[in-house]
PDB file of C-alpha atoms in Angstrom:
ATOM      1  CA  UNK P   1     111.396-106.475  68.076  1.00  0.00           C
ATOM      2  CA  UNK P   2     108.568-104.212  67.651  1.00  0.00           C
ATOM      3  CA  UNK P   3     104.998-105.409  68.089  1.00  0.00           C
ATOM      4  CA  UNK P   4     102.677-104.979  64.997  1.00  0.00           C
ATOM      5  CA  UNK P   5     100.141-102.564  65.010  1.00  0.00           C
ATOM      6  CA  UNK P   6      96.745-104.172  64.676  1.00  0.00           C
ATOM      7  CA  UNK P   7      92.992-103.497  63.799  1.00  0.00           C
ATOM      8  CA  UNK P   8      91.055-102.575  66.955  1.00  0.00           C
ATOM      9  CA  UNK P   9      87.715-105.008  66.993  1.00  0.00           C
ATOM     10  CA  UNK P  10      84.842-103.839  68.640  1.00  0.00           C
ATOM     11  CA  UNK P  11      82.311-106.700  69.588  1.00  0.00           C
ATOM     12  CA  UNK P  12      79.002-105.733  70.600  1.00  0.00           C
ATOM     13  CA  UNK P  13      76.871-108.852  72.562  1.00  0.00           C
ATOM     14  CA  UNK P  14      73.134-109.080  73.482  1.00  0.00           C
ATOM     15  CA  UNK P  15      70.187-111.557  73.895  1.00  0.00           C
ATOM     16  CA  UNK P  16      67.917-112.025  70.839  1.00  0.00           C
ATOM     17  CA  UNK P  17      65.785-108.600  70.520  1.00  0.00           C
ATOM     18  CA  UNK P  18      68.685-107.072  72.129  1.00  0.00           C
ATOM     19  CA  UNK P  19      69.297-104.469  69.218  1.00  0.00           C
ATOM     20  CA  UNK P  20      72.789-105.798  68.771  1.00  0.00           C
ATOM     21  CA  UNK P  21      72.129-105.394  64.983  1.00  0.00           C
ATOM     22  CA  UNK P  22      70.779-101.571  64.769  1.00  0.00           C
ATOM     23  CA  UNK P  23      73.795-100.847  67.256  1.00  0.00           C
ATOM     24  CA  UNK P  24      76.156-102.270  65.139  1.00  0.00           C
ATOM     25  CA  UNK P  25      75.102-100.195  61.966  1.00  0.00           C
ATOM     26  CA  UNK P  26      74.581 -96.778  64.026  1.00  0.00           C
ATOM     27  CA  UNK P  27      78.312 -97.555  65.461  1.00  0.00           C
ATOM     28  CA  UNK P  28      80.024 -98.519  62.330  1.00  0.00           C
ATOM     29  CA  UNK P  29      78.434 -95.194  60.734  1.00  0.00           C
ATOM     30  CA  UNK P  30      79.942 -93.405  63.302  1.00  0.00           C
ATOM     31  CA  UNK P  31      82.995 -94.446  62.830  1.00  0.00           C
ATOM     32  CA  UNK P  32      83.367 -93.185  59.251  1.00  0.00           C
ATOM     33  CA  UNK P  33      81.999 -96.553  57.768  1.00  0.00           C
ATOM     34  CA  UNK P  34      83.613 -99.099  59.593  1.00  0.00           C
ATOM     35  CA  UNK P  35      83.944-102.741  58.510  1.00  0.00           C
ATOM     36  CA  UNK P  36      81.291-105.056  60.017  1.00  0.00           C
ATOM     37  CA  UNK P  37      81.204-108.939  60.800  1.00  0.00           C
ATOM     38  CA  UNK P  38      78.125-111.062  62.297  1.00  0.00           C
ATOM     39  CA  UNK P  39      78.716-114.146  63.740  1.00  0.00           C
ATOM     40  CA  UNK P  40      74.842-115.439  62.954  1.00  0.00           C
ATOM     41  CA  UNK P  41      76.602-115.706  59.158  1.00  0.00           C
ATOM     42  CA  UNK P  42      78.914-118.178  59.833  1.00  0.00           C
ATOM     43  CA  UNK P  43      77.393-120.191  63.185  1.00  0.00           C
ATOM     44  CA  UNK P  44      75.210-123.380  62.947  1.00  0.00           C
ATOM     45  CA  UNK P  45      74.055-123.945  66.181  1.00  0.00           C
ATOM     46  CA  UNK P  46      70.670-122.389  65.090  1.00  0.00           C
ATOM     47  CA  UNK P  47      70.313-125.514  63.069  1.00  0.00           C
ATOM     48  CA  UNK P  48      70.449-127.580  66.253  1.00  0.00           C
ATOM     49  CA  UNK P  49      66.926-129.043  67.794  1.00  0.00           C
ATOM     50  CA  UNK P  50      65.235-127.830  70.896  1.00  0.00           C
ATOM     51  CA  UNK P  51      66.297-131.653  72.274  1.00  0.00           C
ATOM     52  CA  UNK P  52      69.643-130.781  71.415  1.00  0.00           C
ATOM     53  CA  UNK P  53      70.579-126.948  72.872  1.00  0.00           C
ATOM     54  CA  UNK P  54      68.368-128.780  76.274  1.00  0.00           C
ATOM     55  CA  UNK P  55      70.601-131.325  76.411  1.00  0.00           C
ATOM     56  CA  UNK P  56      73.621-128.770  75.552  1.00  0.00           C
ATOM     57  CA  UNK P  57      72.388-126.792  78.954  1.00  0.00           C
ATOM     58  CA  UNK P  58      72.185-129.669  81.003  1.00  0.00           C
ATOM     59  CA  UNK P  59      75.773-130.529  79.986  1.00  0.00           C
ATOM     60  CA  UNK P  60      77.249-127.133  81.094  1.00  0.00           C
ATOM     61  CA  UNK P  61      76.354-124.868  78.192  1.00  0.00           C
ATOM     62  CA  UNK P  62      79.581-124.589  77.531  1.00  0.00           C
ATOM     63  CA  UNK P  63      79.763-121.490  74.817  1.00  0.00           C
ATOM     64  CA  UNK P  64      82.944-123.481  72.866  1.00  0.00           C
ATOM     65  CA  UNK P  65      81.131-126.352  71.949  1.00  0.00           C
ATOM     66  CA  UNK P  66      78.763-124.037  69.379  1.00  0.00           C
ATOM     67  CA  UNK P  67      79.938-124.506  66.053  1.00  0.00           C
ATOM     68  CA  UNK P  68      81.131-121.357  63.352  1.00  0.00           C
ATOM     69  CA  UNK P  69      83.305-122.673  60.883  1.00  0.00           C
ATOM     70  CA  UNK P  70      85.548-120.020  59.302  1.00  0.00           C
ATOM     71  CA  UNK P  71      85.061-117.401  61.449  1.00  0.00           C
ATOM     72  CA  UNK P  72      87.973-117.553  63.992  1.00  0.00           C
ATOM     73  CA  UNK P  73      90.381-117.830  60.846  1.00  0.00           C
ATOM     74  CA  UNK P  74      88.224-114.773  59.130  1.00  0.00           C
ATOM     75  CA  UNK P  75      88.684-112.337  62.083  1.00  0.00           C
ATOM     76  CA  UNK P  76      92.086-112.989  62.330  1.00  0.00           C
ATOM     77  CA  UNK P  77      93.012-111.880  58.538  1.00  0.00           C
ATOM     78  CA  UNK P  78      90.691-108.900  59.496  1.00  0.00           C
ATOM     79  CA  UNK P  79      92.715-107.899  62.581  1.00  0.00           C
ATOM     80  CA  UNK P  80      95.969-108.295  60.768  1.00  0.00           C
ATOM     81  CA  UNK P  81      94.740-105.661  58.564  1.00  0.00           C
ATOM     82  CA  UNK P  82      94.545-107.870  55.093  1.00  0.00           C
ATOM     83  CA  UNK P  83      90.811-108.449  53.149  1.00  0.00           C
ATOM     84  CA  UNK P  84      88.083-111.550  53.172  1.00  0.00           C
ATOM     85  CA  UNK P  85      85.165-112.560  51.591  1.00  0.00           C
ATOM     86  CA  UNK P  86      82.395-113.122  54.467  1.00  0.00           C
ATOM     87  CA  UNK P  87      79.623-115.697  54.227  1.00  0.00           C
ATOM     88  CA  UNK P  88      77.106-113.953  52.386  1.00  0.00           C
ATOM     89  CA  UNK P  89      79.478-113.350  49.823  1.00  0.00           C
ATOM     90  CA  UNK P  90      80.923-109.361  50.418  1.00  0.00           C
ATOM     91  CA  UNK P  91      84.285-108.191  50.527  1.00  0.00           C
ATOM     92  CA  UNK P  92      85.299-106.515  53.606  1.00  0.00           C
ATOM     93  CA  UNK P  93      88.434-104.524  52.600  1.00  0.00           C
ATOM     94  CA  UNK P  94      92.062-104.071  54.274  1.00  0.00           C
ATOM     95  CA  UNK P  95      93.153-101.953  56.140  1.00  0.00           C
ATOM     96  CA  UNK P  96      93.189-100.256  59.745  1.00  0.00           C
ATOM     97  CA  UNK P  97      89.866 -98.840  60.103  1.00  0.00           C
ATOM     98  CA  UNK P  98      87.978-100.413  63.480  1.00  0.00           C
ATOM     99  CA  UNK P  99      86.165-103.748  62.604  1.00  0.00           C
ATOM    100  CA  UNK P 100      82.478-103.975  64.615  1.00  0.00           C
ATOM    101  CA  UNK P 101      82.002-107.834  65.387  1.00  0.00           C
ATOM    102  CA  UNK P 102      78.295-108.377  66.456  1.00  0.00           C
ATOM    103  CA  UNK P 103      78.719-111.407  68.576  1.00  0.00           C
ATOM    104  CA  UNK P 104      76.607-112.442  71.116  1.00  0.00           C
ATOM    105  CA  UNK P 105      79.143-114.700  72.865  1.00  0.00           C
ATOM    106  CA  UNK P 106      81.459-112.145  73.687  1.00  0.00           C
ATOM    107  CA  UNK P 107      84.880-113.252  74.936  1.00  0.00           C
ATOM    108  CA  UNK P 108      82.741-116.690  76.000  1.00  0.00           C
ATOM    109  CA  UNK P 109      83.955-118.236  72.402  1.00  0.00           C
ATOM    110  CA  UNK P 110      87.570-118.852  72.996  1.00  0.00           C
ATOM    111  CA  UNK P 111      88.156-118.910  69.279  1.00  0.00           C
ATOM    112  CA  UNK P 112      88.131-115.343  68.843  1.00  0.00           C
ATOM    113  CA  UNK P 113      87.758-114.206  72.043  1.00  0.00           C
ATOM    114  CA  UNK P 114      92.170-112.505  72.003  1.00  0.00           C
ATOM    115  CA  UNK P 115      90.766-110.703  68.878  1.00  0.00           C
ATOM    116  CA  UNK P 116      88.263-108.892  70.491  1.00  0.00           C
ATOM    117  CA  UNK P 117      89.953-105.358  72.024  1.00  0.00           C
ATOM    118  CA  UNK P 118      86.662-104.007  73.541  1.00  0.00           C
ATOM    119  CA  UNK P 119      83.184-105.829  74.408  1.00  0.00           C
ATOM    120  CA  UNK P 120      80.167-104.332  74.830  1.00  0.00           C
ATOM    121  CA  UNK P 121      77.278-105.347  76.289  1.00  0.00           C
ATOM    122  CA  UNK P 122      73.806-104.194  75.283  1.00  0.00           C
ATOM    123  CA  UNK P 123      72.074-104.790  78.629  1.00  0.00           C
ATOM    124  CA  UNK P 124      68.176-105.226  77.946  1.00  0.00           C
ATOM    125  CA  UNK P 125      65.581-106.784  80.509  1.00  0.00           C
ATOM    126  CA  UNK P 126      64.475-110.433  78.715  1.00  0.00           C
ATOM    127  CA  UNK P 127      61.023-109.549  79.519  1.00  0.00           C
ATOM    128  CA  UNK P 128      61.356-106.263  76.823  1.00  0.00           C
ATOM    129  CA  UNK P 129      64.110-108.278  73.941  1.00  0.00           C
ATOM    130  CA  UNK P 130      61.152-110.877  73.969  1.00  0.00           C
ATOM    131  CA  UNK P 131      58.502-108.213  73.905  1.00  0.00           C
ATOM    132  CA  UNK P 132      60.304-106.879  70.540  1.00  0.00           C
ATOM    133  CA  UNK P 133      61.122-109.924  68.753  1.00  0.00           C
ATOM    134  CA  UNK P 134      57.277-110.597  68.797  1.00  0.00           C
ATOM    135  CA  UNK P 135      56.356-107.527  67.943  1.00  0.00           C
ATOM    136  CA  UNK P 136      59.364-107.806  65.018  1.00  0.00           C
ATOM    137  CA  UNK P 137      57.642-110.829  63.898  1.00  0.00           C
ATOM    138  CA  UNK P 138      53.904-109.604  64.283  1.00  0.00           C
ATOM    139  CA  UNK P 139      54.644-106.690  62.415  1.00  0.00           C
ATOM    140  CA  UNK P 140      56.017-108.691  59.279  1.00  0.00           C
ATOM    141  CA  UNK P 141      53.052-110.912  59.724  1.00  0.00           C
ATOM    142  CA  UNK P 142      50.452-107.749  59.243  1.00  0.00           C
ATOM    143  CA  UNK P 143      52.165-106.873  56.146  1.00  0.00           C
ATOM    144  CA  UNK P 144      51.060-110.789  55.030  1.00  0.00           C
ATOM    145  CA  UNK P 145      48.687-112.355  53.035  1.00  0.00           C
ATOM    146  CA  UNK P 146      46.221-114.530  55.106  1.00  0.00           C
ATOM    147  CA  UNK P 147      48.176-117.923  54.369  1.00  0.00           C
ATOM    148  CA  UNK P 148      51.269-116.225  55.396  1.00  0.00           C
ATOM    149  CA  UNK P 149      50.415-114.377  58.430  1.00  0.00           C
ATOM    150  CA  UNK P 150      48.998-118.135  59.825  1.00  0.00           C
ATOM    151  CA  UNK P 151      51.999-119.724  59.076  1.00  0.00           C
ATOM    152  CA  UNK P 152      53.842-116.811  60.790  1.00  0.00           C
ATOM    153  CA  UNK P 153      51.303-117.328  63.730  1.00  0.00           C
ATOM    154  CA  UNK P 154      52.094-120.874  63.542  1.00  0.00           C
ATOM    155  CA  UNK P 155      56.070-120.079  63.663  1.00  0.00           C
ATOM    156  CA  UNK P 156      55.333-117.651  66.638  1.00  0.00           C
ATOM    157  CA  UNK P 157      53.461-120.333  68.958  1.00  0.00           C
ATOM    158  CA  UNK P 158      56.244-122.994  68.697  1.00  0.00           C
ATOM    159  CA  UNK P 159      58.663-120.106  69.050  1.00  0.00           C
ATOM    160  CA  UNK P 160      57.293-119.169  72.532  1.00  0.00           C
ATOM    161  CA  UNK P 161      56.831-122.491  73.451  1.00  0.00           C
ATOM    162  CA  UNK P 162      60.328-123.391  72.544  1.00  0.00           C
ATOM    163  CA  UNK P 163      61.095-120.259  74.177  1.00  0.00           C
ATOM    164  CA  UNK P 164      59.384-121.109  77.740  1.00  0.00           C
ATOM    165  CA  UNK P 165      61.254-124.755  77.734  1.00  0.00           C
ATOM    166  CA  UNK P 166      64.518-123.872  76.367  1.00  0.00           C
ATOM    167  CA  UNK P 167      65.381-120.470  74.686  1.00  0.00           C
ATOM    168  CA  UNK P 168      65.237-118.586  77.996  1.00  0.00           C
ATOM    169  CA  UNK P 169      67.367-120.672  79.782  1.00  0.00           C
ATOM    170  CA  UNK P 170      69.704-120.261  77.003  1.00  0.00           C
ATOM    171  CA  UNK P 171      69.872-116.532  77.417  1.00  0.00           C
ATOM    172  CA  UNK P 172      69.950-116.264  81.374  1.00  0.00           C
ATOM    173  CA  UNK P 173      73.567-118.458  80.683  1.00  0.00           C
ATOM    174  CA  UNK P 174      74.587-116.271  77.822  1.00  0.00           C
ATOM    175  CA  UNK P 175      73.186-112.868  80.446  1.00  0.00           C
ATOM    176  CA  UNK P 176      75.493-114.783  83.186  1.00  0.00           C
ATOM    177  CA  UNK P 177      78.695-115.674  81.123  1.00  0.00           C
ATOM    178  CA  UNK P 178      79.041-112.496  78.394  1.00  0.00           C
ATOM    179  CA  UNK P 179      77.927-109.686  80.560  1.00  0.00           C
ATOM    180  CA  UNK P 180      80.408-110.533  83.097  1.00  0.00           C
ATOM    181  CA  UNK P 181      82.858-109.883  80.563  1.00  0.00           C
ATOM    182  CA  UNK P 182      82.011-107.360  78.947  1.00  0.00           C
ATOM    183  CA  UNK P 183      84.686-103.664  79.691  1.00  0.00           C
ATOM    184  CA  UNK P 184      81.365-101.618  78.688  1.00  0.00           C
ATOM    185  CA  UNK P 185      77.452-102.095  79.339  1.00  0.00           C
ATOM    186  CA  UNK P 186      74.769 -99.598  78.389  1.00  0.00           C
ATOM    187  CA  UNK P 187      71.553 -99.650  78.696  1.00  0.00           C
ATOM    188  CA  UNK P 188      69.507-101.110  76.067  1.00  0.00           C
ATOM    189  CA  UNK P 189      66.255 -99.066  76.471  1.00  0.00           C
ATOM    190  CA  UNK P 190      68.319 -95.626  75.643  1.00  0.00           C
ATOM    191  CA  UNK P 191      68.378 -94.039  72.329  1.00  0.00           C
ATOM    192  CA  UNK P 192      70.591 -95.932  70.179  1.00  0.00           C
ATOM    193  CA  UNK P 193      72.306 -92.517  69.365  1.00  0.00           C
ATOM    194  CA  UNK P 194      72.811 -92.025  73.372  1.00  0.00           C
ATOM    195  CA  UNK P 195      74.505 -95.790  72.889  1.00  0.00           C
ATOM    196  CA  UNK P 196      76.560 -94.818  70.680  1.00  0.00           C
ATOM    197  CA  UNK P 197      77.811 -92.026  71.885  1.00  0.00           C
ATOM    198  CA  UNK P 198      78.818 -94.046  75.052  1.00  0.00           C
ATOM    199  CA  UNK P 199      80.942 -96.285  73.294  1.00  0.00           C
ATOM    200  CA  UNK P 200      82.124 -93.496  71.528  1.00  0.00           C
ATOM    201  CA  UNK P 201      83.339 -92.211  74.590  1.00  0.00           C
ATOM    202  CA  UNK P 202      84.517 -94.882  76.176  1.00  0.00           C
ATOM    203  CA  UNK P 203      86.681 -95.800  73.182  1.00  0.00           C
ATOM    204  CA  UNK P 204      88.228 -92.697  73.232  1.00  0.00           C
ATOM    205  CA  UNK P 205      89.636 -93.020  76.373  1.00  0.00           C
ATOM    206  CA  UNK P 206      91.414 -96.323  75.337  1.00  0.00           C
ATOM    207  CA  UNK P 207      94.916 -96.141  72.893  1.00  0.00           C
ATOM    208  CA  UNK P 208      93.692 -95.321  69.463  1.00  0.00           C
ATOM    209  CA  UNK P 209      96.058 -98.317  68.026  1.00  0.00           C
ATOM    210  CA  UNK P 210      96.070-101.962  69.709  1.00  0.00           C
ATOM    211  CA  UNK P 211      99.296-103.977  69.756  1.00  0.00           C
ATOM    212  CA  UNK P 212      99.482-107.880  69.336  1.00  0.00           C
ATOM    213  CA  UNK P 213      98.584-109.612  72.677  1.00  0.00           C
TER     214      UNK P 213
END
């Protein structure tokens, strides 16, 4: 029996102020308009305390036990080639063409981790995605009003704090776990056309069509 011909998913992975999102729109331009899917619309662990993501570290950090209802079953459909209606409410059509997952778990989510054909990693120092998710926020702050840019301030100093007890511990596991996994890393500080490009090139050395696992 012949294996069925499947949608080849590209999942791109970084930590926050990674530029997982501006890669993902550069790539899926490049490839003629490709489908995209973002696993920030469907997860809830965001919702989860500081207390809680500690306490999720000191019991392993174990990626599976984040929660993102739908999106296992969503990717699926994708890969099979038939249409869905993502979380935000827009139709992402059949068909072959590549589907670009931004997922910063990689293959460390088990749910979808046999749907994803090639993962790459965006490798960027913390140090500099830190130094540009403060600058991301500071710069919407200084097109504020004067409430609004110290409620923003506000945000930012519990958002460092946070980040000093918790986030960056957080990352350094996600760094440890995705990264090892990942069948491409480029560098984060290049050109995102220069990124591209890479991937470009290292997809074109794998088979343009993916068989079922």
């Amino acid at each position: 029996m012949q294996a069925r011909i499947q949608r080849k998913v590209i999942a791109i992975a970084a930590p926050i102020g990674g530029g997982k999102s501006t890669v993902v729109t550069a790539l899926a331009s490049a490839l003629n308009n490709a489908a995209t899917l973002r696993f920030d619309d469907y997860e809830t662990s965001t919702r989860q305390s500081v207390d809680e993501l500690a306490k999720w570290l000191a019991d392993g950090a174990d990626f599976n036990q984040l929660q993102a209802p739908g999106l296992a079953e969503d990717i699926a459909t994708l890969r099979n080639g038939e249409a869905i209606t993502d979380r935000n409410g827009s139709a992402i059509n059949a068909g072959m063409q590549e589907l670009i997952f931004e997922m910063p778990l990689g293959r460390a989510w088990s749910a979808t981790a046999d749907n994803i054909d090639v993962l790459v990693w965006v490798d960027v120092p913390l140090d500099i995605a830190l130094a540009r998710r403060i600058r991301e926020v500071s710069a919407d702050m200084l097109r504020q009003d004067a409430a609004s840019a110290k409620r923003g301030l506000g945000w930012l100093n519990d958002y460092l704090g946070h980040y000093i007890e918790t986030i960056h511990k957080v990352l350094e596991a996600q760094r440890q776990v995705v990264r090892a996994q990942a069948d491409l890393i480029v560098d984060g500080a290049a050109p995102v056309a220069t990124i591209v490009q890479r991937v470009l090139d290292h997809l074109a050395q794998s088979p343009s069509s993916l068989v079922a696992r």
